[in-house]
CSV table of C-alpha atoms in Angstrom, one decimal:
chain,number,residue,atom,x,y,z
A,1,UNK,CA,63.4,69.5,99.4
A,2,UNK,CA,65.0,69.5,95.9
A,3,UNK,CA,65.1,65.8,95.5
A,4,UNK,CA,61.4,65.4,96.0
A,5,UNK,CA,60.4,68.4,93.9
A,6,UNK,CA,62.1,68.2,90.5
A,7,UNK,CA,61.7,71.2,88.2
A,8,UNK,CA,59.2,71.3,85.3
A,9,UNK,CA,59.5,68.8,82.5
A,10,UNK,CA,58.7,69.8,78.9
A,11,UNK,CA,55.4,67.8,78.9
A,12,UNK,CA,54.4,69.1,82.3
A,13,UNK,CA,51.5,71.5,82.8
A,14,UNK,CA,52.9,75.0,83.1
A,15,UNK,CA,52.8,76.6,86.4
A,16,UNK,CA,51.4,80.2,86.2
A,17,UNK,CA,54.2,81.7,88.2
A,18,UNK,CA,56.8,80.2,85.9
A,19,UNK,CA,54.8,81.4,82.8
A,20,UNK,CA,54.8,84.9,84.2
A,21,UNK,CA,58.5,84.7,85.0
A,22,UNK,CA,59.8,83.0,81.9
A,23,UNK,CA,57.5,84.8,79.4
A,24,UNK,CA,58.3,88.2,80.9
A,25,UNK,CA,60.2,89.3,77.8
A,26,UNK,CA,57.2,88.5,75.6
A,27,UNK,CA,55.7,91.8,74.2
A,28,UNK,CA,53.4,90.5,71.4
A,29,UNK,CA,51.0,88.7,73.7
A,30,UNK,CA,48.0,88.8,71.3
A,31,UNK,CA,49.4,86.7,68.4
A,32,UNK,CA,50.9,84.4,71.0
A,33,UNK,CA,47.5,84.0,72.7
A,34,UNK,CA,45.8,83.4,69.4
A,35,UNK,CA,48.2,80.5,68.7
A,36,UNK,CA,47.5,78.8,72.0
A,37,UNK,CA,45.2,75.8,71.8
A,38,UNK,CA,41.7,76.6,73.2
A,39,UNK,CA,42.1,80.4,73.0
A,40,UNK,CA,39.7,82.3,70.7
A,41,UNK,CA,39.9,85.8,69.3
A,42,UNK,CA,37.0,87.0,71.6
A,43,UNK,CA,39.0,85.8,74.6
A,44,UNK,CA,41.9,87.9,73.5
A,45,UNK,CA,39.7,91.0,72.9
A,46,UNK,CA,38.0,90.6,76.3
A,47,UNK,CA,41.4,90.4,78.1
A,48,UNK,CA,42.5,93.5,76.2
A,49,UNK,CA,39.3,95.4,77.2
A,50,UNK,CA,39.4,94.3,80.8
A,51,UNK,CA,43.2,94.7,81.5
A,52,UNK,CA,45.1,97.9,80.9
A,53,UNK,CA,48.7,96.8,81.7
A,54,UNK,CA,50.6,94.3,79.6
A,55,UNK,CA,51.6,92.3,82.7
A,56,UNK,CA,47.9,92.0,83.7
A,57,UNK,CA,46.9,91.0,80.1
A,58,UNK,CA,49.5,88.3,80.0
A,59,UNK,CA,48.5,87.0,83.4
A,60,UNK,CA,44.8,86.9,82.3
A,61,UNK,CA,45.9,85.1,79.1
A,62,UNK,CA,47.8,82.4,80.9
A,63,UNK,CA,45.0,81.9,83.5
A,64,UNK,CA,42.4,81.6,80.7
A,65,UNK,CA,44.6,79.3,78.6
A,66,UNK,CA,45.2,76.9,81.6
A,67,UNK,CA,41.5,76.9,82.4
A,68,UNK,CA,40.4,76.1,78.8
A,69,UNK,CA,43.2,73.6,78.0
A,70,UNK,CA,43.6,70.9,80.6
A,71,UNK,CA,46.3,69.3,78.5
A,72,UNK,CA,48.5,72.4,78.3
A,73,UNK,CA,52.2,71.7,78.4
A,74,UNK,CA,55.5,73.6,78.2
A,75,UNK,CA,56.0,72.0,74.8
A,76,UNK,CA,52.9,74.0,73.6
A,77,UNK,CA,54.4,77.2,74.8
A,78,UNK,CA,57.7,76.5,73.0
A,79,UNK,CA,56.0,75.4,69.8
A,80,UNK,CA,53.9,78.7,69.7
A,81,UNK,CA,57.0,80.8,70.4
A,82,UNK,CA,58.9,79.0,67.6
A,83,UNK,CA,56.0,79.5,65.2
A,84,UNK,CA,56.1,83.2,65.9
A,85,UNK,CA,59.8,83.4,65.4
A,86,UNK,CA,60.4,84.1,69.1
A,87,UNK,CA,63.3,81.6,68.9
A,88,UNK,CA,65.4,83.2,71.6
A,89,UNK,CA,62.6,83.1,74.1
A,90,UNK,CA,61.7,79.5,73.1
A,91,UNK,CA,65.3,78.5,73.6
A,92,UNK,CA,65.5,80.3,77.0
A,93,UNK,CA,62.5,78.3,78.2
A,94,UNK,CA,64.0,75.1,77.0
A,95,UNK,CA,67.2,76.0,78.8
A,96,UNK,CA,65.2,76.7,82.0
A,97,UNK,CA,63.4,73.3,81.8
A,98,UNK,CA,66.5,71.3,80.9
A,99,UNK,CA,68.8,73.1,83.4
A,100,UNK,CA,66.3,72.6,86.2
A,101,UNK,CA,66.0,68.9,85.2
A,102,UNK,CA,69.8,68.6,85.1
A,103,UNK,CA,70.3,70.3,88.4
A,104,UNK,CA,67.7,68.0,89.9
A,105,UNK,CA,69.4,64.9,88.4
A,106,UNK,CA,72.8,66.0,89.6
A,107,UNK,CA,71.5,66.5,93.1
A,108,UNK,CA,70.1,63.0,93.0
A,109,UNK,CA,73.4,61.3,91.8
A,110,UNK,CA,76.1,60.6,94.4
A,111,UNK,CA,78.9,63.1,94.4
A,112,UNK,CA,82.4,61.9,93.8
A,113,UNK,CA,85.3,64.0,94.7
A,114,UNK,CA,88.7,63.7,93.0
A,115,UNK,CA,91.1,64.7,95.7
A,116,UNK,CA,94.5,63.1,95.9
């Protein structure tokens, strides 16, 4: 039910399925990973050795980050993307978050029709 399950907020903990979906255009996953709080260079190297495909590497990165950073938020993701000049991707994620929030709010507010 939409009313009971609002979309993510900027200070919410990211959901791994949304990270995969919304960060799908991200190619430079290593510099991104190194900027995430709690991630170390050896974590990145280990992921690179263990995973061959970029999608698998990104999934491993997000999983690891969420496990080492209990305070992870969407704001962290947006800040890192902005720092790396991935402004379009950062804006897209903000748009996802705010459009989800807006659609949730509009579904909660009573609808008024203007029919004469």
